[in-house]
XYZ file of C-alpha atoms in Angstrom:
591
model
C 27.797 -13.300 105.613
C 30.681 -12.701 102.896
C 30.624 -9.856 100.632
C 29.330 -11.837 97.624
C 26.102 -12.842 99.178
C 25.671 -9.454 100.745
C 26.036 -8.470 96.944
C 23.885 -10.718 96.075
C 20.844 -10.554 98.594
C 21.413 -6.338 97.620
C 20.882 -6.709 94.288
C 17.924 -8.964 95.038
C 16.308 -6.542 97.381
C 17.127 -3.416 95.032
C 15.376 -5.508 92.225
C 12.269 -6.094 94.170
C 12.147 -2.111 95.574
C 11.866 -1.150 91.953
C 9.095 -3.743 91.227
C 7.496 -2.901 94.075
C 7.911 1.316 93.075
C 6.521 0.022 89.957
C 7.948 3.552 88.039
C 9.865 1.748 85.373
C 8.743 -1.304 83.452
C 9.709 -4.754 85.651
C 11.631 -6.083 82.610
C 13.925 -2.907 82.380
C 14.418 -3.400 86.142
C 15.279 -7.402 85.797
C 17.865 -6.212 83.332
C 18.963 -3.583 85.061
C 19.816 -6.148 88.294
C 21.560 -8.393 85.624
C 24.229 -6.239 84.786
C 24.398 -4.977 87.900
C 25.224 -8.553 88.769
C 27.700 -8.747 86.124
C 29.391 -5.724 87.121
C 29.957 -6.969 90.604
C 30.932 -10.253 89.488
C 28.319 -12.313 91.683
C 26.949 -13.407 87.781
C 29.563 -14.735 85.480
C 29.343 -13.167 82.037
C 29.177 -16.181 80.618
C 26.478 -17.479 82.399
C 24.414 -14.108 82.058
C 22.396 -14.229 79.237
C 21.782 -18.093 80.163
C 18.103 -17.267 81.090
C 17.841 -16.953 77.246
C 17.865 -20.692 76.770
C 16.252 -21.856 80.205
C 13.846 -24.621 79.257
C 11.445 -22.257 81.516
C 11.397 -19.648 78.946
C 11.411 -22.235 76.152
C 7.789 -24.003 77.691
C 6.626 -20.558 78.304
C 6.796 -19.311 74.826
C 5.451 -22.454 73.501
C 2.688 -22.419 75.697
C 1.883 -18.810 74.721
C 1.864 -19.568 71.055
C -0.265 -22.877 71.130
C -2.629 -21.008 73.183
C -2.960 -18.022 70.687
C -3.311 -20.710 68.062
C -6.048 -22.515 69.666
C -7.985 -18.718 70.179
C -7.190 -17.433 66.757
C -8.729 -21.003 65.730
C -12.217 -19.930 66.534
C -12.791 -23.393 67.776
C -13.472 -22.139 71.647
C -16.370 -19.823 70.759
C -17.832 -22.506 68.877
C -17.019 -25.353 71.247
C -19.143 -22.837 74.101
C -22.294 -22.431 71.812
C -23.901 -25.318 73.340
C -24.042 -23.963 76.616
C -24.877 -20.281 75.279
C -28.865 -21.059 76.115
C -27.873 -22.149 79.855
C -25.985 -19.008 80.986
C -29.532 -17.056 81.637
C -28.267 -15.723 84.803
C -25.415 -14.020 86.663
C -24.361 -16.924 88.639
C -24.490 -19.493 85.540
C -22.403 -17.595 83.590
C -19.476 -17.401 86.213
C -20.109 -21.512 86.411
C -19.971 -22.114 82.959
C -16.810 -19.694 81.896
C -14.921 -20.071 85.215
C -15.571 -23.923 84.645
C -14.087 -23.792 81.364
C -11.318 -21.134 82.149
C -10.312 -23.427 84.651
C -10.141 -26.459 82.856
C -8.312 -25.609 80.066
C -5.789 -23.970 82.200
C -5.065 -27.379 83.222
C -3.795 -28.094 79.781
C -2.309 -24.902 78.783
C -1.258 -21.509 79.862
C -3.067 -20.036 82.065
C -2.763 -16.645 80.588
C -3.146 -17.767 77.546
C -6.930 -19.704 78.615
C -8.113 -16.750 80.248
C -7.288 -14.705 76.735
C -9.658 -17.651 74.681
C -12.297 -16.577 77.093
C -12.187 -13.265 77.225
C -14.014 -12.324 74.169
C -16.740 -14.994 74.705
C -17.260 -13.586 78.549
C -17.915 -9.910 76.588
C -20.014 -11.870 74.244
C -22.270 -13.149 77.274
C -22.051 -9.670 78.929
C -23.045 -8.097 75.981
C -26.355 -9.846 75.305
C -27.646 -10.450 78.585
C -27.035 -7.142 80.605
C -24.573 -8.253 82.980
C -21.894 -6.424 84.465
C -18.602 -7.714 82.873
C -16.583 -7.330 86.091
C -18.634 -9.749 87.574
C -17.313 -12.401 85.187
C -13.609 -11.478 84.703
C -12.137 -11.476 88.079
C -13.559 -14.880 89.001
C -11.941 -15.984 85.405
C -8.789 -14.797 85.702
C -8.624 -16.438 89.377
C -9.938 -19.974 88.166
C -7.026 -19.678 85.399
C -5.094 -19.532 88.375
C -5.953 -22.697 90.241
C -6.911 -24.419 87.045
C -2.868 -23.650 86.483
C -1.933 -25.398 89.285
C -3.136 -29.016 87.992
C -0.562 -29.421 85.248
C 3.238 -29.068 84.970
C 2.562 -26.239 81.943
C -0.318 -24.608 83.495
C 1.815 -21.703 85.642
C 5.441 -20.958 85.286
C 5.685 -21.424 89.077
C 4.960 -25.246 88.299
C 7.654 -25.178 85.769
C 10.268 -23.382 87.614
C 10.173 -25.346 90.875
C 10.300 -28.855 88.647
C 13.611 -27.201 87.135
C 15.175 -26.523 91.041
C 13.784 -29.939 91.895
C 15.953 -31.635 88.863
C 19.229 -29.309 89.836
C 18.620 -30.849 93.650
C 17.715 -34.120 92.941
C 18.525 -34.694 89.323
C 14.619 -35.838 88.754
C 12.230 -33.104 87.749
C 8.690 -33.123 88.906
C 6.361 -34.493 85.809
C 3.187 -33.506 83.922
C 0.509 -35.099 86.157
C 2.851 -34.828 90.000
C 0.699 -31.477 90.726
C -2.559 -32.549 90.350
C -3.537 -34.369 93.420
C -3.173 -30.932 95.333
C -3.806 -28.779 92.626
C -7.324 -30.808 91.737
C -8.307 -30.575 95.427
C -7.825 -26.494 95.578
C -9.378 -26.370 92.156
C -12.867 -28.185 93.413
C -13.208 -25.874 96.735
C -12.105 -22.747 94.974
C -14.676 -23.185 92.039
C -17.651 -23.713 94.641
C -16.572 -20.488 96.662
C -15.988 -18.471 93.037
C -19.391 -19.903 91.388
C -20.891 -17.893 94.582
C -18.843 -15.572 95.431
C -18.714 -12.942 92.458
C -21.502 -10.524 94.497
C -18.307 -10.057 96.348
C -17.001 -8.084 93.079
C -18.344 -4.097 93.133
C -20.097 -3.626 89.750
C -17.873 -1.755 87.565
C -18.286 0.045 84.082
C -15.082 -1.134 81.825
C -12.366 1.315 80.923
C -11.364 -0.252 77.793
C -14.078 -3.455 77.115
C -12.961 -6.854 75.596
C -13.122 -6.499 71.952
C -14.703 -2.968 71.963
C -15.228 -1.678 69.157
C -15.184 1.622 67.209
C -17.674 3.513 67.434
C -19.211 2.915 64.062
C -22.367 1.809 62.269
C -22.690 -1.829 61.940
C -20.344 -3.111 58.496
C -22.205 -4.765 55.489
C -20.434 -7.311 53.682
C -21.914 -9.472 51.089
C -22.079 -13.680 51.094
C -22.951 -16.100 48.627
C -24.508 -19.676 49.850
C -22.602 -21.616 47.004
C -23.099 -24.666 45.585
C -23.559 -27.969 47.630
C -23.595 -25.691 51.197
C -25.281 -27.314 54.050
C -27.443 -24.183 54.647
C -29.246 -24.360 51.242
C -32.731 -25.350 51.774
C -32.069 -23.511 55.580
C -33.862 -20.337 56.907
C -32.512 -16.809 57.603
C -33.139 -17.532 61.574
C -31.413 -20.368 60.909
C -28.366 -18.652 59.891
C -28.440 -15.906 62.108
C -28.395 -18.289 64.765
C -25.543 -19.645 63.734
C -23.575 -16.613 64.467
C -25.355 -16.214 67.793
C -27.722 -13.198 66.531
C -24.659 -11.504 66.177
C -25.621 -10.127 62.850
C -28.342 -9.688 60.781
C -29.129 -10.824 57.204
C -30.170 -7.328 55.787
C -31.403 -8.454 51.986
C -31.290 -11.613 50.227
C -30.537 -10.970 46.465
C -31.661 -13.953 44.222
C -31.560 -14.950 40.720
C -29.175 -11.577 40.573
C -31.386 -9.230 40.693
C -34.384 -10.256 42.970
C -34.648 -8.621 46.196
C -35.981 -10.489 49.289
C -37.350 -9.247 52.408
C -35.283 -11.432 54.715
C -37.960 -12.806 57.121
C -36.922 -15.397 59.567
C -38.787 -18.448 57.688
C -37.539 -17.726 54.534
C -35.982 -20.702 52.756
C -32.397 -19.944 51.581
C -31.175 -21.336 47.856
C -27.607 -21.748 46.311
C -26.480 -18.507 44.555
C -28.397 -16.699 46.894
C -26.440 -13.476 47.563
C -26.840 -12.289 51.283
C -26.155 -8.993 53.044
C -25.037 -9.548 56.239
C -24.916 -6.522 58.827
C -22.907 -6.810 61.985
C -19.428 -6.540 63.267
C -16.248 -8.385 61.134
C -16.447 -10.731 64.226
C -19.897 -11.701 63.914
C -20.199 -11.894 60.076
C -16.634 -14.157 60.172
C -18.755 -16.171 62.467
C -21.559 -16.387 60.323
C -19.272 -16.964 57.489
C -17.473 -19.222 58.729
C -19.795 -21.805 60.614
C -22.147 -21.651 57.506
C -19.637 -22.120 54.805
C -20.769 -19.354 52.980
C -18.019 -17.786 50.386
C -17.061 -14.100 51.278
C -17.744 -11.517 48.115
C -14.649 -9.475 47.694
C -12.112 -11.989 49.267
C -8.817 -11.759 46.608
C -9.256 -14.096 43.759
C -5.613 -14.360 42.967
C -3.845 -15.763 46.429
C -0.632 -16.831 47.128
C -1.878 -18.400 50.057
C 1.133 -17.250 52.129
C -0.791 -16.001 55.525
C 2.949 -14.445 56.112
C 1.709 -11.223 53.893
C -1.522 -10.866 54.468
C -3.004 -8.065 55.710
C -6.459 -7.098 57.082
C -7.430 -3.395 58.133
C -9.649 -0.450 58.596
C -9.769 2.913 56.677
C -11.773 5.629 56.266
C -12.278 6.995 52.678
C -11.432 10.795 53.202
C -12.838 13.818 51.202
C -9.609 13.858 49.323
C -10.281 10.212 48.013
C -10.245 9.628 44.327
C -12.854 6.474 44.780
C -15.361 9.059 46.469
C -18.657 8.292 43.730
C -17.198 5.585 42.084
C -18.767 1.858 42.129
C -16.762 -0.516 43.853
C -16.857 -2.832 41.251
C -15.377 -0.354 38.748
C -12.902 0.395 40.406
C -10.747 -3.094 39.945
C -9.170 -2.376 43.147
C -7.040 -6.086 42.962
C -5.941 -5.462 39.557
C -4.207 -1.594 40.175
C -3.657 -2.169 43.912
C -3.923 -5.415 45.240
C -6.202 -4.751 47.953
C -10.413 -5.554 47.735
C -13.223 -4.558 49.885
C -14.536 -7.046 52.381
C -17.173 -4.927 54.235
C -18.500 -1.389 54.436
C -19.604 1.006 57.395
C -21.890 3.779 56.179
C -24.014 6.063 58.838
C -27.030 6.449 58.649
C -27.658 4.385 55.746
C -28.429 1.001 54.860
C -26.665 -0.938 52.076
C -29.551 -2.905 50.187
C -27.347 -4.155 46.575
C -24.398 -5.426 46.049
C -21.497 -3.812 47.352
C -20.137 -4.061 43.556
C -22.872 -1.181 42.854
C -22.493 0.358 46.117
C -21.446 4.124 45.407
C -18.126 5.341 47.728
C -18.934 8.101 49.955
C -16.509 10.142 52.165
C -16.413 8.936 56.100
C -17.576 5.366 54.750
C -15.566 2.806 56.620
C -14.164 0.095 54.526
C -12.397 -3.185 55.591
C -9.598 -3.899 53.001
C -7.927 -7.079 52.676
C -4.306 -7.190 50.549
C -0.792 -8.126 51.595
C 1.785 -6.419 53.486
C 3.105 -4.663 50.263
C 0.236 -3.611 48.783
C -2.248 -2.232 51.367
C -0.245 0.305 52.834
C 0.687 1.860 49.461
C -3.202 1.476 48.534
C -4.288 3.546 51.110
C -1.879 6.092 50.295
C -2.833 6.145 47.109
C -6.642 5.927 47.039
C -6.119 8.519 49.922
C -7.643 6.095 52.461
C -6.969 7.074 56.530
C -6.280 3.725 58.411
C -7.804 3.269 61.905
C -6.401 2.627 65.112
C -5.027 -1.186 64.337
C -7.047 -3.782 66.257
C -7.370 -7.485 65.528
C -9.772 -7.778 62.056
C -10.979 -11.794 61.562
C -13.216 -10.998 58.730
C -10.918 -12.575 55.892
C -8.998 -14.828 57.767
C -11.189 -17.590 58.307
C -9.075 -20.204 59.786
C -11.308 -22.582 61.977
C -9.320 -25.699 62.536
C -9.495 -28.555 65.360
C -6.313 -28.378 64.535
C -4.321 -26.555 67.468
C -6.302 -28.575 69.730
C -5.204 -32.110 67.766
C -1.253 -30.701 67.993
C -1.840 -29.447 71.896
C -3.261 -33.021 72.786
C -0.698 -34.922 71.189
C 1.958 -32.537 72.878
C -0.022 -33.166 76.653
C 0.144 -37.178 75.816
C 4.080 -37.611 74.834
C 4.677 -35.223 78.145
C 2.558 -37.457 80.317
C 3.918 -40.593 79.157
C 7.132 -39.628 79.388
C 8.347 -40.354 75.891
C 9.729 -36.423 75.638
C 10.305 -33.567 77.853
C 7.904 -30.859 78.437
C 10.009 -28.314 76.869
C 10.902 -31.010 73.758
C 7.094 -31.643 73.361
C 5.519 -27.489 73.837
C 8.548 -26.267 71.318
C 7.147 -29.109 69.115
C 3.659 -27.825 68.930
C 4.644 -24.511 68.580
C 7.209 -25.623 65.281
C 4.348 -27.859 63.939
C 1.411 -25.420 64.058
C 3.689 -22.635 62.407
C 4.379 -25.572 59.969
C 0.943 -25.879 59.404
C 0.334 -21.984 58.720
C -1.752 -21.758 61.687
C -0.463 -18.689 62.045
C 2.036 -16.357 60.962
C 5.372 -15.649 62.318
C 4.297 -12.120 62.106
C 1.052 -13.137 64.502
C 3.485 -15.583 66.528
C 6.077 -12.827 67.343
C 3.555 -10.275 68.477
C 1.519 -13.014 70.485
C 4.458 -13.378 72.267
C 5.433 -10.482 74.994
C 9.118 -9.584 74.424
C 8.407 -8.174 78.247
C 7.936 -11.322 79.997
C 10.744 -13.344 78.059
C 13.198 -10.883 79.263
C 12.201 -10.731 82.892
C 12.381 -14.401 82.961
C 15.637 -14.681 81.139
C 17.216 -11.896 83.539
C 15.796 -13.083 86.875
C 17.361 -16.396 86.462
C 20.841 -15.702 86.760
C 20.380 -13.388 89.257
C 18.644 -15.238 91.040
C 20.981 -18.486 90.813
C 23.417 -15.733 92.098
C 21.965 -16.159 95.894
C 22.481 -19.636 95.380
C 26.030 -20.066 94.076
C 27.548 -17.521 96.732
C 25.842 -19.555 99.295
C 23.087 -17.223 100.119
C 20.376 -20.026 99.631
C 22.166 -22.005 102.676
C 22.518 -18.738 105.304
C 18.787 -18.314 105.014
C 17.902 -21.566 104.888
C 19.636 -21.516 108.234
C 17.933 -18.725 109.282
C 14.865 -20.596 108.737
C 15.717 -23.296 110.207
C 16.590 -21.566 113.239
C 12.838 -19.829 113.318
C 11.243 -22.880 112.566
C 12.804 -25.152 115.054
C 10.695 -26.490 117.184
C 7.526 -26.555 115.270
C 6.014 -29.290 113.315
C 6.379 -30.015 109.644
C 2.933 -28.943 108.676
C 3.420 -25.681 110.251
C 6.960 -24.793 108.446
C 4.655 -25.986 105.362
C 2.033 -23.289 106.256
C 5.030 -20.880 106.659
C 6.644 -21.454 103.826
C 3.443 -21.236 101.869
C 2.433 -18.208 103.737
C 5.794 -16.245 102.552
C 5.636 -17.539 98.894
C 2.084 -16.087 99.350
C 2.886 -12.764 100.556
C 5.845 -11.766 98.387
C 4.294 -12.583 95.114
C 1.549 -9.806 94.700
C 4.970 -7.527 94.824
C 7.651 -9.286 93.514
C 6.292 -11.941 90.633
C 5.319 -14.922 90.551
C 8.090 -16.415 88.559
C 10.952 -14.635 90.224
C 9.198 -15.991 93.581
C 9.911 -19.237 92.860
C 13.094 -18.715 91.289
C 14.191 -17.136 95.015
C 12.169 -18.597 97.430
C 12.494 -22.648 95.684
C 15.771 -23.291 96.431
C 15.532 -21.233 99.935
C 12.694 -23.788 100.413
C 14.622 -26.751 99.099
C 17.662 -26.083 101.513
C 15.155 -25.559 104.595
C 14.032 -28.896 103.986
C 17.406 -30.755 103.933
C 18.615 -28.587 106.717
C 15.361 -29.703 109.060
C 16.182 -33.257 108.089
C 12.474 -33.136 105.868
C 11.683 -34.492 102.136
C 12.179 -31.110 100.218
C 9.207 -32.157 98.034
C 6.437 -31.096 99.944
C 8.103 -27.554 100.626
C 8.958 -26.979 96.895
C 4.998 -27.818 96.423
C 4.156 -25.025 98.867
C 5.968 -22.762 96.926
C 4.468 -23.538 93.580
C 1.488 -23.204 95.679
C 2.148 -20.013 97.214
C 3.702 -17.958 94.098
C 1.129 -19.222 91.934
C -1.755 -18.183 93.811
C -1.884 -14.066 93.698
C -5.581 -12.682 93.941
C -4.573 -10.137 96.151
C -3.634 -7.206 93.780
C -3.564 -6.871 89.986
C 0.218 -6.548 89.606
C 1.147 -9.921 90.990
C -0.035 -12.361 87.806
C -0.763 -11.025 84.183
C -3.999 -12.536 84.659
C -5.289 -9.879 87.005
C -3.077 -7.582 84.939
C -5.133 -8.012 81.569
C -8.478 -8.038 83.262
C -7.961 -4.945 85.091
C -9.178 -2.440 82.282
C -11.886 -4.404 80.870
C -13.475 -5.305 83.919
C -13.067 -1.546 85.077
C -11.574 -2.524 88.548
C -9.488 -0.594 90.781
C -6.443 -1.833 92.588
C -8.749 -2.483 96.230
C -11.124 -4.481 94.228
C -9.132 -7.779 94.009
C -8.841 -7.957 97.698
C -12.844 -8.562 98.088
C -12.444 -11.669 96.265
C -9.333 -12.426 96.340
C -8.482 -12.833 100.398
C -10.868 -15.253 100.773
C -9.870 -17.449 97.901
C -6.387 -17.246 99.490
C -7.438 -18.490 103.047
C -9.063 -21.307 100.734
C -5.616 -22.554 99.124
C -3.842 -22.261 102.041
C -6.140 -24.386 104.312
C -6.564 -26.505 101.804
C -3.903 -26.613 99.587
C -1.310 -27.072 102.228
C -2.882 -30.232 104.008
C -3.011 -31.783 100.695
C 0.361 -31.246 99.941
C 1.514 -33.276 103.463
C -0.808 -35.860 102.641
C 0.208 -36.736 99.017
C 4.182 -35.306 99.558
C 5.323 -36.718 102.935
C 7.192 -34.661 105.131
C 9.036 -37.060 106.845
C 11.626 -38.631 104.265
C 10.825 -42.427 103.234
């Protein structure tokens, strides 16, 4: 062993101690390694900050953007409301949202699918009773197999079809993983569909879209002219936001008040006060067509500056006792009220005559600019920031249209993966999907550094040779036995080190280790660069391994032993299964 690769297999370990001590954030460690790898010279300066432009990091920031789009879209909760009246029980509801988790982590990142679903499993949890930790764990490890179809499902898929092109100059395309990776997914969905009694029943630390703990807002909607839901009922309506809110009065002809029964026959003009959370009456808004009474009449229609938050009107307050309607919030500070929160007291007019009280909770729609100085002025105290939709009603098919079209050009091979993903992401910020203010914080500035650090350092191992010496090592452990068993091996170690290392800096290690084992036993290094896709990708062991266990963690109130009870024998699946596959479609033995 020379001094570099002693270096560089040092520097490797060191990295992985500190992930696995876990006291300092893994990206601070990854960078910490990389100029540690600099200083020793084993990583050329110039090639240091190369990570940066990896086509890895490129698809993975695409992917992490078009699948905030596609959430923010609304277009998943409203594609699941058919299937709302079939998930009665326990056991349906895992089929139905680890069915869908799963499948659109196929087409997408899987991170990113498991964060569509997320709110929709609370939804379910909510309304019939069930423990939410008995949905999330078997979601976020369906996103994980469901990842393993697709070229853009996992980074592990990505990285190894990057070593494969540096090997062999051909990278592994869309559609080359899904012969295994459809063969895992079908055995692993029958064992998670009835396995989740596995999962202890666990109260959440910090639910999925929990909310304050206020009163019910009211906001006020006007059926306008021409809407679809004329001539409709109030059940009607309510149903459309899945009796998420309720329509508290129905004001007609201006001044007529209306006991809102459930068969009462709703008119154009008809003002409604809806009660519920932003969510729900966004919902309602939205999938009725209803127009929102307050939203900003003058709009530059640049969703770069708008804002959308929470205050509380404080004793101090010069509105306290003043209409809202007299106030002509727009006019002197840019900023109107969507929705108000009073306790104990119900909100029966329109919110133009409704009186401001201090400790009434008011949703405020403005711009960048103006909100913060209105709530300085108007002595308003802004809640702890979380995600308000009321306002920003931007249901589109659209982010599923540019997502499709990105999947086809990738699977026909007219452009690259990373040409087609950075693509969607351009066109959908084109199309004011979202903002780059949204974009940048959907984002994690976390995982784009790890990846961009890891990559150099871990080409290090390779360009000092280190790849080769344990390749040889290998070699010399696994002479003797048969292919399928170094397969099972190989598998096995990607397997193990990923719940401590990462899954992306397994691959980035262990692929080209693989790679050279395979040339060195005279084998097709296919099959083993499969295995470790396979291996990396497939953490349910811990909830430090994959983000996916990461973000379900809190919400689904689970402890660090709890992943284990589901998660071992879903790993004993993929390997028995997974690996066989991967011999059968991948020969060993080359052609």
């Amino acid at each position: 062993m020379t001094l570099d690769q002693a270096l560089a297999f040092g520097l490797v370990g060191l990295t992985v101690a500190g992930f696995v001590w876990g006291r300092l954030p893994y990206d601070l460690i990854a960078l910490a390694g990389l100029l540690a790898g600099v200083a020793t010279g084993i990583v050329p300066v110039k090639a240091a900050f190369s990570g940066f432009a990896d086509d890895v990091v490129v698809i993975v920031v695409a992917a992490l953007l078009v699948s905030a789009a596609i959430a923010r879209s609304g277009v998943v909760e409203d594609i699941m409301r058919p299937f709302m009246p079939f998930m009665k029980t326990p056991q349906r509801q895992v089929m139905v949202l680890v069915g869908a988790v799963t499948l659109l982590a196929m087409f997408t990142k899987n991170v990113g699918a498991l964060a569509m679903f997320m709110p929709v499993a609370s939804q379910v949890a909510r309304k019939s009773g069930t423990s939410i930790s008995q949905l999330l764990m078997p979601m976020a490890f369906g996103s994980l197999i469901g990842g393993l179809v697709t070229l853009v499902g996992t980074s592990p898929n990505i990285i190894v079809s990057k070593i494969r092109q540096d090997m062999t100059g051909q990278p592994f395309s869309m559609f080359d993983y899904a012969p295994v990776g459809l063969g895992v997914v079908a055995v692993g969905f029958l064992f998670l569909c009835f396995a989740s009694n596995l999962i202890p029943k666990r109260k959440p630390g910090g639910a999925v879209g929990e909310s304050f703990a206020l009163d019910a807002y009211t906001a006020e909607a006007r059926v306008p002219e021409g809407s679809s839901f004329a001539g409709r009922t109030v059940a009607d309506l309510e149903a459309a936001a899945d009796g998420d809110i309720a329509v508290r009065t129905v004001i007609r002809e201006r001044f007529r008040r209306l006991e809102p029964a459930p068969a009462l026959l709703l008119r154009e003009e008809d003002d409604l006060l809806l009660v519920g959370e932003p969510e729900g009456i966004e919902r309602a808004v939205a999938r009725a067509g209803l127009t929102l009474v307050g939203e900003p009449t003058t709009q530059a229609g640049d969703i770069e500056s708008e804002s959308v938050v929470e205050g509380v009107v404080t004793p101090q307050s010069p509105i306290v006792g003043s209409r809202i309607g007299k106030l002509s919030l727009e006019a002197a500070h840019g900023v109107t009220i969507l929705a108000v929160s009073r306790a104990g007291t119900e909100i029966r007019q329109h919110l133009s005559s409704v009186r401001l009280r201090e400790g009434d909770v008011l949703v405020l729609k403005g711009t960048s600019e103006t909100v913060p100085e209105a709530l300085g002025s108007l002595k308003i105290l802004p809640l702890a920031e979380r995600s308000i939709v009321l306002g920003r009603n931007r249901r589109s098919f659209i982010p599923l249209g540019v997502l499709a079209a990105a999947m086809i050009l990738t699977a026909t091979g007219l452009v690259s993966a990373v040409a087609a993903f950075f693509g969607a992401a351009v066109v959908l910020l084109l199309l004011r999907v979202m903002s780059m203010h949204e974009a940048y914080q959907t984002v994690e500035a976390s995982v784009i550094v790890l990846l961009a650090a890891l990559i150099p350092l871990s080409e290090a191992i390779q360009t000092t040779g280190g790849t080769d010496l344990i390749a040889g090592w290998l070699s010399t452990a696994l002479h003797g036995l048969s292919p399928l068993t170094s397969l099972f091996m190989v598998t096995l170690l990607a397997m193990g080190v990923t719940p401590f290392l990462n899954n992306a800096a397994t691959v980035l290690m262990l692929g080209p280790i693989a790679g050279s084992l395979a040339v060195r036993l005279g084998l097709n290094p296919d099959p083993f660069l499969m295995a470790v896709a396979l291996g990396a990708a497939c953490d349910f062991l811990t909830p430090i391994g994959h983000q996916c266990n990461t973000i379900v963690m809190a919400p689904g109130g689970y402890r660090f032993g709890d992943y284990w009870r589901l998660g071992l024998p879903l790993s004993l699946i993929v390997l028995f299964v997974g690996v066989p596959l991967i011999a059968f479609v991948w020969p060993v033995m080359p052609g």
